[in-house]
Structures are given as C-alpha cells and as structure tokens.
PDB file of C-alpha atoms in Angstrom:
ATOM      1  CA  MET A 910     128.543  88.661 186.127  1.00  0.00           C
ATOM      2  CA  ALA A 911     125.684  90.288 184.061  1.00  0.00           C
ATOM      3  CA  GLN A 912     125.705  93.960 183.902  1.00  0.00           C
ATOM      4  CA  SER A 913     122.880  95.919 185.770  1.00  0.00           C
ATOM      5  CA  LEU A 914     120.847  98.312 183.559  1.00  0.00           C
ATOM      6  CA  GLN A 915     122.739 101.147 184.924  1.00  0.00           C
ATOM      7  CA  GLU A 916     126.200  99.646 184.051  1.00  0.00           C
ATOM      8  CA  TYR A 917     124.691  98.511 180.457  1.00  0.00           C
ATOM      9  CA  ALA A 918     123.354 102.041 179.867  1.00  0.00           C
ATOM     10  CA  GLU A 919     126.903 103.512 180.704  1.00  0.00           C
ATOM     11  CA  TRP A 920     128.576 100.846 178.434  1.00  0.00           C
ATOM     12  CA  LEU A 921     126.259 101.872 175.503  1.00  0.00           C
ATOM     13  CA  ALA A 922     126.965 105.682 176.154  1.00  0.00           C
ATOM     14  CA  ASN A 923     130.601 104.824 175.830  1.00  0.00           C
ATOM     15  CA  ARG A 924     130.434 103.158 172.469  1.00  0.00           C
ATOM     16  CA  ASP A 925     131.660 105.207 169.278  1.00  0.00           C
ATOM     17  CA  ASP A 926     129.896 102.843 166.908  1.00  0.00           C
ATOM     18  CA  LEU A 927     126.294 104.057 167.875  1.00  0.00           C
ATOM     19  CA  ILE A 928     124.321 107.223 167.037  1.00  0.00           C
ATOM     20  CA  TRP A 929     121.585 108.249 169.283  1.00  0.00           C
ATOM     21  CA  PRO A 930     118.711 110.800 168.805  1.00  0.00           C
ATOM     22  CA  VAL A 931     118.837 113.999 170.675  1.00  0.00           C
ATOM     23  CA  ALA A 932     116.190 116.176 172.221  1.00  0.00           C
ATOM     24  CA  PRO A 933     115.182 119.243 170.423  1.00  0.00           C
ATOM     25  CA  GLU A 934     116.249 122.595 171.736  1.00  0.00           C
ATOM     26  CA  LEU A 935     114.514 123.351 174.908  1.00  0.00           C
ATOM     27  CA  ILE A 936     112.050 126.301 174.498  1.00  0.00           C
ATOM     28  CA  THR A 937     110.481 127.737 177.617  1.00  0.00           C
ATOM     29  CA  PRO A 938     106.939 129.011 177.112  1.00  0.00           C
ATOM     30  CA  LYS A 939     105.973 132.565 177.924  1.00  0.00           C
ATOM     31  CA  ALA A 940     104.752 132.550 181.538  1.00  0.00           C
ATOM     32  CA  THR A 941     105.000 134.514 184.689  1.00  0.00           C
ATOM     33  CA  PRO A 942     106.253 132.500 187.832  1.00  0.00           C
ATOM     34  CA  PHE A 943     104.330 132.481 191.053  1.00  0.00           C
ATOM     35  CA  LEU A 944     106.662 131.882 193.838  1.00  0.00           C
ATOM     36  CA  LYS A 945     104.812 132.804 196.812  1.00  0.00           C
ATOM     37  CA  PRO A 946     106.079 130.591 199.825  1.00  0.00           C
ATOM     38  CA  LEU A 947     104.113 127.476 200.685  1.00  0.00           C
ATOM     39  CA  ARG A 948     104.313 126.568 204.301  1.00  0.00           C
ATOM     40  CA  GLY A 949     103.864 122.954 205.878  1.00  0.00           C
ATOM     41  CA  ILE A 950     105.227 121.065 202.703  1.00  0.00           C
ATOM     42  CA  SER A 951     107.008 117.799 203.941  1.00  0.00           C
ATOM     43  CA  ALA A 952     107.169 116.033 200.418  1.00  0.00           C
ATOM     44  CA  ILE A 953     107.549 116.935 196.819  1.00  0.00           C
ATOM     45  CA  THR A 954     106.860 114.590 194.030  1.00  0.00           C
ATOM     46  CA  PHE A 955     107.846 114.886 190.401  1.00  0.00           C
ATOM     47  CA  SER A 956     106.599 113.874 187.142  1.00  0.00           C
ATOM     48  CA  VAL A 957     109.496 112.731 185.050  1.00  0.00           C
ATOM     49  CA  TYR A 958     109.123 113.194 181.367  1.00  0.00           C
ATOM     50  CA  GLY A 959     108.655 116.952 180.547  1.00  0.00           C
ATOM     51  CA  THR A 960     109.419 117.929 184.198  1.00  0.00           C
ATOM     52  CA  LEU A 961     112.818 116.351 185.338  1.00  0.00           C
ATOM     53  CA  LEU A 962     113.672 115.349 181.827  1.00  0.00           C
ATOM     54  CA  HIS A 963     113.232 117.126 178.348  1.00  0.00           C
ATOM     55  CA  ILE A 964     112.342 114.361 175.839  1.00  0.00           C
ATOM     56  CA  SER A 965     111.749 114.338 172.266  1.00  0.00           C
ATOM     57  CA  ASP A 966     107.982 114.408 171.469  1.00  0.00           C
ATOM     58  CA  GLY A 967     107.307 115.896 174.895  1.00  0.00           C
ATOM     59  CA  LYS A 968     106.315 112.322 176.347  1.00  0.00           C
ATOM     60  CA  LEU A 969     107.527 108.773 176.422  1.00  0.00           C
ATOM     61  CA  LEU A 970     106.272 106.989 173.366  1.00  0.00           C
ATOM     62  CA  PHE A 971     105.775 103.142 172.649  1.00  0.00           C
ATOM     63  CA  ASP A 972     105.044 103.824 169.095  1.00  0.00           C
ATOM     64  CA  HIS A 973     105.584 106.905 166.716  1.00  0.00           C
ATOM     65  CA  GLU A 974     103.415 108.087 164.083  1.00  0.00           C
ATOM     66  CA  GLN A 975     106.561 108.737 161.831  1.00  0.00           C
ATOM     67  CA  GLN A 976     107.308 105.504 160.298  1.00  0.00           C
ATOM     68  CA  LEU A 977     110.894 106.412 159.591  1.00  0.00           C
ATOM     69  CA  ARG A 978     111.559 107.005 163.381  1.00  0.00           C
ATOM     70  CA  MET A 979     110.180 103.355 164.056  1.00  0.00           C
ATOM     71  CA  GLN A 980     112.106 102.098 161.172  1.00  0.00           C
ATOM     72  CA  ILE A 981     115.493 103.556 162.534  1.00  0.00           C
ATOM     73  CA  ALA A 982     114.765 102.415 166.190  1.00  0.00           C
ATOM     74  CA  LEU A 983     113.735  98.798 165.020  1.00  0.00           C
ATOM     75  CA  ASP A 984     116.527  98.353 162.590  1.00  0.00           C
ATOM     76  CA  LYS A 985     119.211  99.432 165.154  1.00  0.00           C
ATOM     77  CA  THR A 986     117.562  96.987 167.800  1.00  0.00           C
ATOM     78  CA  ILE A 987     117.483  94.053 165.394  1.00  0.00           C
ATOM     79  CA  LYS A 988     121.087  94.585 164.298  1.00  0.00           C
ATOM     80  CA  GLU A 989     122.334  95.168 167.957  1.00  0.00           C
ATOM     81  CA  PHE A 990     120.963  92.051 169.189  1.00  0.00           C
ATOM     82  CA  ASN A 991     121.482  89.594 166.137  1.00  0.00           C
ATOM     83  CA  MET A 992     117.453  89.012 165.879  1.00  0.00           C
ATOM     84  CA  TRP A 993     117.312  88.746 162.076  1.00  0.00           C
ATOM     85  CA  ASN A 994     118.556  84.984 161.817  1.00  0.00           C
ATOM     86  CA  SER A 995     115.718  83.958 164.112  1.00  0.00           C
ATOM     87  CA  MET A 996     113.051  85.986 162.318  1.00  0.00           C
ATOM     88  CA  SER A 997     110.567  84.745 159.957  1.00  0.00           C
ATOM     89  CA  ARG A 998     111.780  85.148 156.429  1.00  0.00           C
ATOM     90  CA  LYS A 999     108.858  87.072 154.785  1.00  0.00           C
ATOM     91  CA  PRO A1000     109.037  89.676 151.955  1.00  0.00           C
ATOM     92  CA  GLY A1001     110.213  93.075 153.081  1.00  0.00           C
ATOM     93  CA  ALA A1002     112.797  94.341 155.290  1.00  0.00           C
ATOM     94  CA  PRO A1003     113.307  92.959 158.652  1.00  0.00           C
ATOM     95  CA  TRP A1004     112.274  96.041 160.432  1.00  0.00           C
ATOM     96  CA  GLU A1005     108.850  95.857 158.705  1.00  0.00           C
ATOM     97  CA  TYR A1006     108.210  92.458 160.066  1.00  0.00           C
ATOM     98  CA  MET A1007     109.106  93.356 163.362  1.00  0.00           C
ATOM     99  CA  LEU A1008     106.953  96.367 163.359  1.00  0.00           C
ATOM    100  CA  SER A1009     103.874  94.354 162.626  1.00  0.00           C
ATOM    101  CA  GLN A1010     104.757  91.926 165.465  1.00  0.00           C
ATOM    102  CA  TYR A1011     105.575  94.802 167.724  1.00  0.00           C
ATOM    103  CA  ARG A1012     102.319  96.603 167.019  1.00  0.00           C
ATOM    104  CA  ASN A1013     100.023  93.702 167.280  1.00  0.00           C
ATOM    105  CA  LEU A1014     101.591  92.811 170.813  1.00  0.00           C
ATOM    106  CA  LEU A1015     101.332  96.394 171.816  1.00  0.00           C
ATOM    107  CA  GLU A1016      97.623  96.496 171.017  1.00  0.00           C
ATOM    108  CA  ASP A1017      96.985  93.067 172.487  1.00  0.00           C
ATOM    109  CA  LEU A1018      98.843  94.266 175.926  1.00  0.00           C
ATOM    110  CA  GLN A1019      96.737  97.389 175.824  1.00  0.00           C
ATOM    111  CA  ILE A1020      93.482  95.691 175.398  1.00  0.00           C
ATOM    112  CA  SER A1021      94.274  92.903 177.797  1.00  0.00           C
ATOM    113  CA  GLN A1022      94.862  95.474 180.866  1.00  0.00           C
ATOM    114  CA  LYS A1023      91.833  95.023 183.040  1.00  0.00           C
ATOM    115  CA  VAL A1024      91.278  98.254 184.964  1.00  0.00           C
ATOM    116  CA  PRO A1025      88.539  99.707 186.720  1.00  0.00           C
ATOM    117  CA  LYS A1026      85.829 101.970 184.604  1.00  0.00           C
ATOM    118  CA  GLY A1027      87.328 105.272 184.283  1.00  0.00           C
ATOM    119  CA  GLU A1028      90.950 104.183 184.915  1.00  0.00           C
ATOM    120  CA  LYS A1029      93.559 104.370 182.115  1.00  0.00           C
ATOM    121  CA  PRO A1030      95.744 101.096 181.611  1.00  0.00           C
ATOM    122  CA  GLU A1031      99.312 101.186 181.396  1.00  0.00           C
ATOM    123  CA  ILE A1032     101.593  98.509 179.828  1.00  0.00           C
ATOM    124  CA  ASN A1033     105.010  97.390 180.860  1.00  0.00           C
ATOM    125  CA  SER A1034     107.097  97.740 177.708  1.00  0.00           C
ATOM    126  CA  VAL A1035     109.628  95.211 179.130  1.00  0.00           C
ATOM    127  CA  GLU A1036     106.823  92.499 178.950  1.00  0.00           C
ATOM    128  CA  LEU A1037     106.124  93.468 175.454  1.00  0.00           C
ATOM    129  CA  TRP A1038     109.868  92.750 174.341  1.00  0.00           C
ATOM    130  CA  LYS A1039     109.939  89.746 176.376  1.00  0.00           C
ATOM    131  CA  GLN A1040     107.060  88.214 174.520  1.00  0.00           C
ATOM    132  CA  LEU A1041     108.906  89.167 171.174  1.00  0.00           C
ATOM    133  CA  ILE A1042     111.953  87.512 172.316  1.00  0.00           C
ATOM    134  CA  VAL A1043     110.405  84.452 173.503  1.00  0.00           C
ATOM    135  CA  ARG A1044     108.950  84.113 169.719  1.00  0.00           C
ATOM    136  CA  LEU A1045     112.510  84.625 168.440  1.00  0.00           C
ATOM    137  CA  GLN A1046     113.649  81.758 170.915  1.00  0.00           C
ATOM    138  CA  LYS A1047     111.218  79.280 169.103  1.00  0.00           C
ATOM    139  CA  ASN A1048     113.465  79.770 165.878  1.00  0.00           C
ATOM    140  CA  GLU A1049     116.688  78.962 167.883  1.00  0.00           C
ATOM    141  CA  TYR A1050     117.375  82.471 169.109  1.00  0.00           C
ATOM    142  CA  THR A1051     119.900  82.799 171.930  1.00  0.00           C
ATOM    143  CA  PHE A1052     121.484  85.664 173.754  1.00  0.00           C
ATOM    144  CA  ASP A1053     124.686  85.861 176.041  1.00  0.00           C
ATOM    145  CA  GLU A1054     123.369  85.351 179.615  1.00  0.00           C
ATOM    146  CA  SER A1055     126.718  86.038 181.098  1.00  0.00           C
ATOM    147  CA  PHE A1056     126.395  89.590 179.738  1.00  0.00           C
ATOM    148  CA  TYR A1057     122.790  90.357 179.570  1.00  0.00           C
ATOM    149  CA  GLY A1058     121.572  88.144 182.613  1.00  0.00           C
ATOM    150  CA  SER A1059     118.206  86.397 182.627  1.00  0.00           C
ATOM    151  CA  LEU A1060     115.458  86.596 180.007  1.00  0.00           C
ATOM    152  CA  ASP A1061     113.828  89.259 182.304  1.00  0.00           C
ATOM    153  CA  ASP A1062     117.145  91.192 182.315  1.00  0.00           C
ATOM    154  CA  PHE A1063     117.715  90.864 178.603  1.00  0.00           C
ATOM    155  CA  SER A1064     114.331  92.093 177.802  1.00  0.00           C
ATOM    156  CA  LEU A1065     114.778  95.126 180.020  1.00  0.00           C
ATOM    157  CA  LYS A1066     117.976  96.070 178.285  1.00  0.00           C
ATOM    158  CA  VAL A1067     116.432  95.530 174.901  1.00  0.00           C
ATOM    159  CA  ALA A1068     113.432  97.733 175.842  1.00  0.00           C
ATOM    160  CA  TYR A1069     116.053 100.390 177.099  1.00  0.00           C
ATOM    161  CA  PHE A1070     118.050 100.135 173.970  1.00  0.00           C
ATOM    162  CA  PHE A1071     115.062 100.364 171.704  1.00  0.00           C
ATOM    163  CA  GLN A1072     113.634 103.600 173.754  1.00  0.00           C
ATOM    164  CA  ALA A1073     116.933 105.280 173.482  1.00  0.00           C
ATOM    165  CA  SER A1074     116.967 104.588 169.711  1.00  0.00           C
ATOM    166  CA  LEU A1075     113.445 106.212 169.328  1.00  0.00           C
ATOM    167  CA  GLN A1076     113.541 109.207 171.636  1.00  0.00           C
ATOM    168  CA  GLY A1077     116.303 111.604 172.713  1.00  0.00           C
ATOM    169  CA  GLN A1078     116.215 113.252 176.310  1.00  0.00           C
ATOM    170  CA  GLN A1079     118.239 115.396 178.528  1.00  0.00           C
ATOM    171  CA  PRO A1080     117.960 116.622 182.181  1.00  0.00           C
ATOM    172  CA  MET A1081     115.959 119.864 182.599  1.00  0.00           C
ATOM    173  CA  PRO A1082     118.310 122.992 183.797  1.00  0.00           C
ATOM    174  CA  GLU A1083     119.029 122.748 187.389  1.00  0.00           C
ATOM    175  CA  ALA A1084     117.404 119.524 187.945  1.00  0.00           C
ATOM    176  CA  LEU A1085     120.290 117.888 190.124  1.00  0.00           C
ATOM    177  CA  ALA A1086     121.013 120.910 191.898  1.00  0.00           C
ATOM    178  CA  THR A1087     117.228 121.391 192.799  1.00  0.00           C
ATOM    179  CA  LEU A1088     116.749 117.875 194.187  1.00  0.00           C
ATOM    180  CA  CYS A1089     119.792 118.143 196.218  1.00  0.00           C
ATOM    181  CA  GLN A1090     118.648 121.640 197.667  1.00  0.00           C
ATOM    182  CA  LEU A1091     115.256 119.908 198.592  1.00  0.00           C
ATOM    183  CA  SER A1092     117.337 117.041 200.276  1.00  0.00           C
ATOM    184  CA  LYS A1093     119.222 119.631 202.502  1.00  0.00           C
ATOM    185  CA  TYR A1094     115.903 121.065 203.402  1.00  0.00           C
ATOM    186  CA  GLY A1095     114.797 117.756 204.852  1.00  0.00           C
ATOM    187  CA  LYS A1096     112.040 117.079 202.238  1.00  0.00           C
ATOM    188  CA  LYS A1097     110.948 113.616 201.187  1.00  0.00           C
ATOM    189  CA  VAL A1098     111.387 113.432 197.398  1.00  0.00           C
ATOM    190  CA  ALA A1099     109.725 110.796 195.183  1.00  0.00           C
ATOM    191  CA  LEU A1100     108.789 110.093 191.487  1.00  0.00           C
ATOM    192  CA  PHE A1101     105.154 110.025 190.572  1.00  0.00           C
ATOM    193  CA  ALA A1102     104.868 109.472 187.176  1.00  0.00           C
ATOM    194  CA  ASP A1103     103.874 107.751 183.942  1.00  0.00           C
ATOM    195  CA  ALA A1104     106.943 105.634 183.684  1.00  0.00           C
ATOM    196  CA  GLN A1105     108.593 102.416 182.746  1.00  0.00           C
ATOM    197  CA  PRO A1106     111.101  99.952 184.092  1.00  0.00           C
ATOM    198  CA  PHE A1107     114.077 102.063 182.701  1.00  0.00           C
ATOM    199  CA  THR A1108     112.671 105.324 183.810  1.00  0.00           C
ATOM    200  CA  LEU A1109     114.711 105.671 187.009  1.00  0.00           C
ATOM    201  CA  THR A1110     117.936 104.843 184.886  1.00  0.00           C
ATOM    202  CA  HIS A1111     116.825 107.717 182.587  1.00  0.00           C
ATOM    203  CA  VAL A1112     116.637 110.029 185.543  1.00  0.00           C
ATOM    204  CA  LEU A1113     119.852 109.110 186.990  1.00  0.00           C
ATOM    205  CA  ARG A1114     121.965 109.188 183.850  1.00  0.00           C
ATOM    206  CA  GLY A1115     120.321 112.511 183.010  1.00  0.00           C
ATOM    207  CA  LEU A1116     121.090 113.942 186.602  1.00  0.00           C
ATOM    208  CA  SER A1117     124.766 112.506 186.480  1.00  0.00           C
ATOM    209  CA  SER A1118     125.349 114.603 183.342  1.00  0.00           C
ATOM    210  CA  GLN A1119     125.084 117.759 185.572  1.00  0.00           C
ATOM    211  CA  GLY A1120     127.256 116.814 188.426  1.00  0.00           C
ATOM    212  CA  SER A1121     128.283 114.097 190.977  1.00  0.00           C
ATOM    213  CA  LEU A1122     125.098 112.084 192.123  1.00  0.00           C
ATOM    214  CA  PRO A1123     124.563 111.497 196.095  1.00  0.00           C
ATOM    215  CA  PRO A1124     123.620 108.169 197.285  1.00  0.00           C
ATOM    216  CA  LEU A1125     120.203 107.328 196.000  1.00  0.00           C
ATOM    217  CA  SER A1126     118.852 107.322 199.407  1.00  0.00           C
ATOM    218  CA  GLU A1127     119.819 110.951 199.957  1.00  0.00           C
ATOM    219  CA  LEU A1128     118.085 111.974 196.706  1.00  0.00           C
ATOM    220  CA  PHE A1129     114.868 110.116 196.760  1.00  0.00           C
ATOM    221  CA  THR A1130     112.485 108.314 199.303  1.00  0.00           C
ATOM    222  CA  GLN A1131     112.118 105.364 196.864  1.00  0.00           C
ATOM    223  CA  GLU A1132     109.354 103.669 199.188  1.00  0.00           C
ATOM    224  CA  CYS A1133     106.909 106.317 198.173  1.00  0.00           C
ATOM    225  CA  PHE A1134     107.671 106.151 194.288  1.00  0.00           C
ATOM    226  CA  CYS A1135     104.509 105.846 192.413  1.00  0.00           C
ATOM    227  CA  LEU A1136     105.153 104.597 188.618  1.00  0.00           C
ATOM    228  CA  SER A1137     102.556 103.649 186.225  1.00  0.00           C
ATOM    229  CA  TYR A1138     104.080 100.477 184.980  1.00  0.00           C
ATOM    230  CA  ARG A1139     104.249  99.022 188.435  1.00  0.00           C
ATOM    231  CA  GLU A1140     100.613  99.890 189.181  1.00  0.00           C
ATOM    232  CA  GLY A1141      99.117  98.918 185.900  1.00  0.00           C
ATOM    233  CA  VAL A1142      97.378 102.310 185.539  1.00  0.00           C
ATOM    234  CA  ARG A1143      98.681 105.647 184.256  1.00  0.00           C
ATOM    235  CA  LYS A1144      97.604 109.245 184.789  1.00  0.00           C
ATOM    236  CA  PRO A1145      94.902 110.404 185.320  1.00  0.00           C
ATOM    237  CA  SER A1146      93.663 107.271 187.011  1.00  0.00           C
ATOM    238  CA  ALA A1147      92.415 108.266 190.375  1.00  0.00           C
ATOM    239  CA  SER A1148      93.792 105.120 192.034  1.00  0.00           C
ATOM    240  CA  LEU A1149      97.256 106.018 191.118  1.00  0.00           C
ATOM    241  CA  TYR A1150      96.947 109.250 193.261  1.00  0.00           C
ATOM    242  CA  GLU A1151      95.316 107.105 196.104  1.00  0.00           C
ATOM    243  CA  LYS A1152      98.159 104.951 196.008  1.00  0.00           C
ATOM    244  CA  LEU A1153     100.724 107.635 196.515  1.00  0.00           C
ATOM    245  CA  ILE A1154      98.755 109.229 199.249  1.00  0.00           C
ATOM    246  CA  ASP A1155      98.716 106.055 201.130  1.00  0.00           C
ATOM    247  CA  ARG A1156     102.457 105.574 200.772  1.00  0.00           C
ATOM    248  CA  PHE A1157     103.119 108.788 202.461  1.00  0.00           C
ATOM    249  CA  GLU A1158     100.581 108.370 204.957  1.00  0.00           C
ATOM    250  CA  GLN A1159     102.765 105.305 206.112  1.00  0.00           C
ATOM    251  CA  LEU A1160     105.350 108.240 206.728  1.00  0.00           C
ATOM    252  CA  ASN A1161     102.732 110.385 208.623  1.00  0.00           C
ATOM    253  CA  ILE A1162     102.551 112.849 205.791  1.00  0.00           C
ATOM    254  CA  SER A1163      99.135 114.133 204.850  1.00  0.00           C
ATOM    255  CA  PRO A1164      98.027 115.011 201.265  1.00  0.00           C
ATOM    256  CA  GLN A1165      98.097 118.634 202.239  1.00  0.00           C
ATOM    257  CA  GLU A1166     101.862 118.317 202.991  1.00  0.00           C
ATOM    258  CA  ILE A1167     102.641 116.953 199.408  1.00  0.00           C
ATOM    259  CA  LEU A1168     103.615 119.239 196.812  1.00  0.00           C
ATOM    260  CA  HIS A1169     103.338 117.611 193.105  1.00  0.00           C
ATOM    261  CA  VAL A1170     105.407 119.205 190.228  1.00  0.00           C
ATOM    262  CA  GLY A1171     103.962 118.438 186.752  1.00  0.00           C
ATOM    263  CA  ASN A1172     103.686 119.893 183.347  1.00  0.00           C
ATOM    264  CA  ARG A1173     100.066 118.938 182.680  1.00  0.00           C
ATOM    265  CA  ILE A1174      96.949 120.441 184.451  1.00  0.00           C
ATOM    266  CA  HIS A1175      93.794 118.561 183.102  1.00  0.00           C
ATOM    267  CA  ASP A1176      95.240 114.895 183.409  1.00  0.00           C
ATOM    268  CA  ASP A1177      97.668 115.265 186.156  1.00  0.00           C
ATOM    269  CA  LEU A1178      97.686 118.309 188.529  1.00  0.00           C
ATOM    270  CA  ALA A1179      93.994 118.682 188.587  1.00  0.00           C
ATOM    271  CA  ILE A1180      93.428 115.308 190.105  1.00  0.00           C
ATOM    272  CA  ALA A1181      96.148 115.882 192.598  1.00  0.00           C
ATOM    273  CA  LYS A1182      94.537 119.068 193.607  1.00  0.00           C
ATOM    274  CA  ARG A1183      90.990 117.493 193.862  1.00  0.00           C
ATOM    275  CA  LEU A1184      92.531 115.060 196.343  1.00  0.00           C
ATOM    276  CA  GLY A1185      94.101 117.800 198.507  1.00  0.00           C
ATOM    277  CA  ILE A1186      97.723 117.686 197.274  1.00  0.00           C
ATOM    278  CA  LYS A1187      99.392 121.161 196.550  1.00  0.00           C
ATOM    279  CA  THR A1188     100.421 121.590 192.929  1.00  0.00           C
ATOM    280  CA  VAL A1189     102.973 123.142 191.046  1.00  0.00           C
ATOM    281  CA  LEU A1190     102.767 123.728 187.144  1.00  0.00           C
ATOM    282  CA  PHE A1191     106.281 123.452 185.782  1.00  0.00           C
ATOM    283  CA  ALA A1192     106.057 125.901 182.625  1.00  0.00           C
ATOM    284  CA  GLY A1193     109.593 125.004 181.485  1.00  0.00           C
ATOM    285  CA  ASP A1194     109.236 123.112 178.339  1.00  0.00           C
ATOM    286  CA  SER A1195     106.917 124.385 175.448  1.00  0.00           C
ATOM    287  CA  LEU A1196     107.004 121.025 173.803  1.00  0.00           C
ATOM    288  CA  SER A1197     105.522 119.021 177.033  1.00  0.00           C
ATOM    289  CA  MET A1198     103.453 121.657 178.964  1.00  0.00           C
ATOM    290  CA  GLN A1199      99.831 120.929 178.644  1.00  0.00           C
ATOM    291  CA  ALA A1200      97.944 124.039 180.314  1.00  0.00           C
ATOM    292  CA  SER A1201      95.663 126.382 178.823  1.00  0.00           C
ATOM    293  CA  LYS A1202      95.004 129.887 179.982  1.00  0.00           C
ATOM    294  CA  GLU A1203      91.517 128.909 180.982  1.00  0.00           C
ATOM    295  CA  GLU A1204      92.906 125.963 183.018  1.00  0.00           C
ATOM    296  CA  VAL A1205      95.486 128.060 184.897  1.00  0.00           C
ATOM    297  CA  ARG A1206      92.620 130.780 185.863  1.00  0.00           C
ATOM    298  CA  ASP A1207      89.908 128.135 186.685  1.00  0.00           C
ATOM    299  CA  PRO A1208      89.710 128.166 190.537  1.00  0.00           C
ATOM    300  CA  ASN A1209      88.869 124.235 190.403  1.00  0.00           C
ATOM    301  CA  LEU A1210      91.976 123.404 188.210  1.00  0.00           C
ATOM    302  CA  LYS A1211      94.650 126.075 188.574  1.00  0.00           C
ATOM    303  CA  PRO A1212      97.912 124.991 190.269  1.00  0.00           C
ATOM    304  CA  ASP A1213      98.929 126.369 193.574  1.00  0.00           C
ATOM    305  CA  ARG A1214     102.209 127.741 192.188  1.00  0.00           C
ATOM    306  CA  LEU A1215     103.927 128.109 188.737  1.00  0.00           C
ATOM    307  CA  ILE A1216     107.506 127.898 187.846  1.00  0.00           C
ATOM    308  CA  THR A1217     109.556 128.246 184.685  1.00  0.00           C
ATOM    309  CA  ASN A1218     112.820 126.761 186.123  1.00  0.00           C
ATOM    310  CA  LEU A1219     112.920 123.688 188.630  1.00  0.00           C
ATOM    311  CA  SER A1220     115.436 125.888 190.842  1.00  0.00           C
ATOM    312  CA  GLN A1221     112.370 128.193 191.606  1.00  0.00           C
ATOM    313  CA  LEU A1222     111.191 125.745 193.862  1.00  0.00           C
ATOM    314  CA  ALA A1223     113.746 126.699 196.441  1.00  0.00           C
ATOM    315  CA  GLU A1224     112.096 130.041 196.658  1.00  0.00           C
ATOM    316  CA  ILE A1225     108.534 128.345 197.230  1.00  0.00           C
ATOM    317  CA  LEU A1226     109.766 126.120 200.072  1.00  0.00           C
ATOM    318  CA  ASP A1227     112.508 128.448 201.576  1.00  0.00           C
TER     319      ASP A1227
END
C-alpha cells in the first residue's frame, strides 16, 4: 500500500543519505507584549509560516531569487525521482532545463488563475509538479505506484520533497504546548493561512518535534480550516476572510468571537480587523514579521493584542 504524505515525510526524515536546509536562527524583534485579557473569544485561527512555523526567507516560496538555492533543490528532486532519463537532452545541466520548465509553468498557472478584481490568485504547487510529471511521462517516465500511489499522490510527494529541499523550517517555541492549552480551554482552533497541500504535514511534523501529538480532532477544528490553495486566492483577498467567517458561523461563532493570530498587519490582520475579527500580532520572528510602528499605532490597522511568544495567548484568553 502506498504511503500517506505523513508517512512519506517520516520516511524521508529517517534517511541518512539526504541533507536538508535548516531555518536560520530565530531572532525576536524588540517589541512590548500587550496581554490584556480578551473576553468572549470562542475560536482562534493561526497563520502558519512565520507564526506557527519559522521558515527560511520568512514565507513559503515557489521560486527563489538565489539561483543556487533553486539549483540545489531541483537537482536533488531530479536525482531522487530518477527524472533525467525522460528529460529532453538539451545543452546544459539537467536542473537548468527543469528550472526553465518549472518557471514557465509557474507563470502560466499564475496568469491563468481567474479571480475577481482586487483578489490575489493562489496556485497549487502540486498541480504544477503534476504537469511537469505528465510531460515526463510522454518520454516514458514511470514511478513506483505501489510506493508513491497515484499520479496525484506522487505529485504531492514530489512537491513536498522539492519544498523541503528549498526551505528549512522549524516550529515556533511553545507552539504545541499553546495549541494543547487552547484545546483545554475549549476553544475552536483552525489554520487560516496562505498554504499548500503539504502545509498540514509541515505543521504536524513541526509540532511532533516538541512532544507527543494528541489526536488531530483534539488539536484542530478542521472543518473551519481556510487555506489559500483550496480557495484559489491568497491573503489579502477579502473573499478568503469571508469564507472563514462563513465556516465559523456554521458553528454559531460570530466574527467578534474569533481571534486571528498572524505576523503581518497590512495584508492580513488589517483585513480581519475590518471584518470584525479580533487580531493578535505575533512579533516573535524578525524574519517574517511585517508590521511598522505606524501600522501598530494606526487605530484602523493596529491589532487588538501583541505577543512575542505563542504561550502568551494563554494570558490573553485566561
């Protein structure tokens, strides 16, 4: 039977023939927490990259401006999945040809996404890799379906492998303990993030490095997840926030009862605030935080609370 993505990720982590990039040292910006208790909060939503997870470059990337980073990630992917024999024999290294194919497809997917005016389109990186693999299959490329699964399953695993080769990440301090504490408080917890199909695996693997995971249903309210790759738009698209609100309203939770935790003001927390959601700026990672002093002080933009460690949420909600 083919492995799930979680099982595949664990299998990769246990191999000693692979070297993975690591996230840089976590540096906390100078900020003063504002932890005055907030009453009437029934649900907490989290951004992922830069909030629950510390990631190289501060955010999830499809492409990197440093060509060496792309070279290493693509070269590892080509070798891992034995792609070279089915690639066109053109002058240059295999990764150079793949990079050209990859970037052209990425641009095509970004352009082809049809979204309402003012919305920001999101692509699904698994679809990108699926199209690349289909091209290889025209040159007799094959993969082990008994191990990887269907074409869709295989594309997901290739996308995960490439991303793991491009960017290092680790969980934010106290992430697991905080989520468990919120669960004990009886709060609904969901991910509300710019994300990809492997993002939940990123989160669970990160959290598991901090201790034993409780059942997923005790950790998260998955029916309220709002992830960009599923919706076809990314933050700060207003429709993404409206969909989140609709999902919580199905549980009789109003926007005013939702607390959103994120690391960016202008294109995340400010939109949530405008729609009536309470907001917390996570100032725990200098690399990813996007919040100026002017934004923090602006009455129309400033978050309701500010934390420098996820564990401080317990004080706000106590």
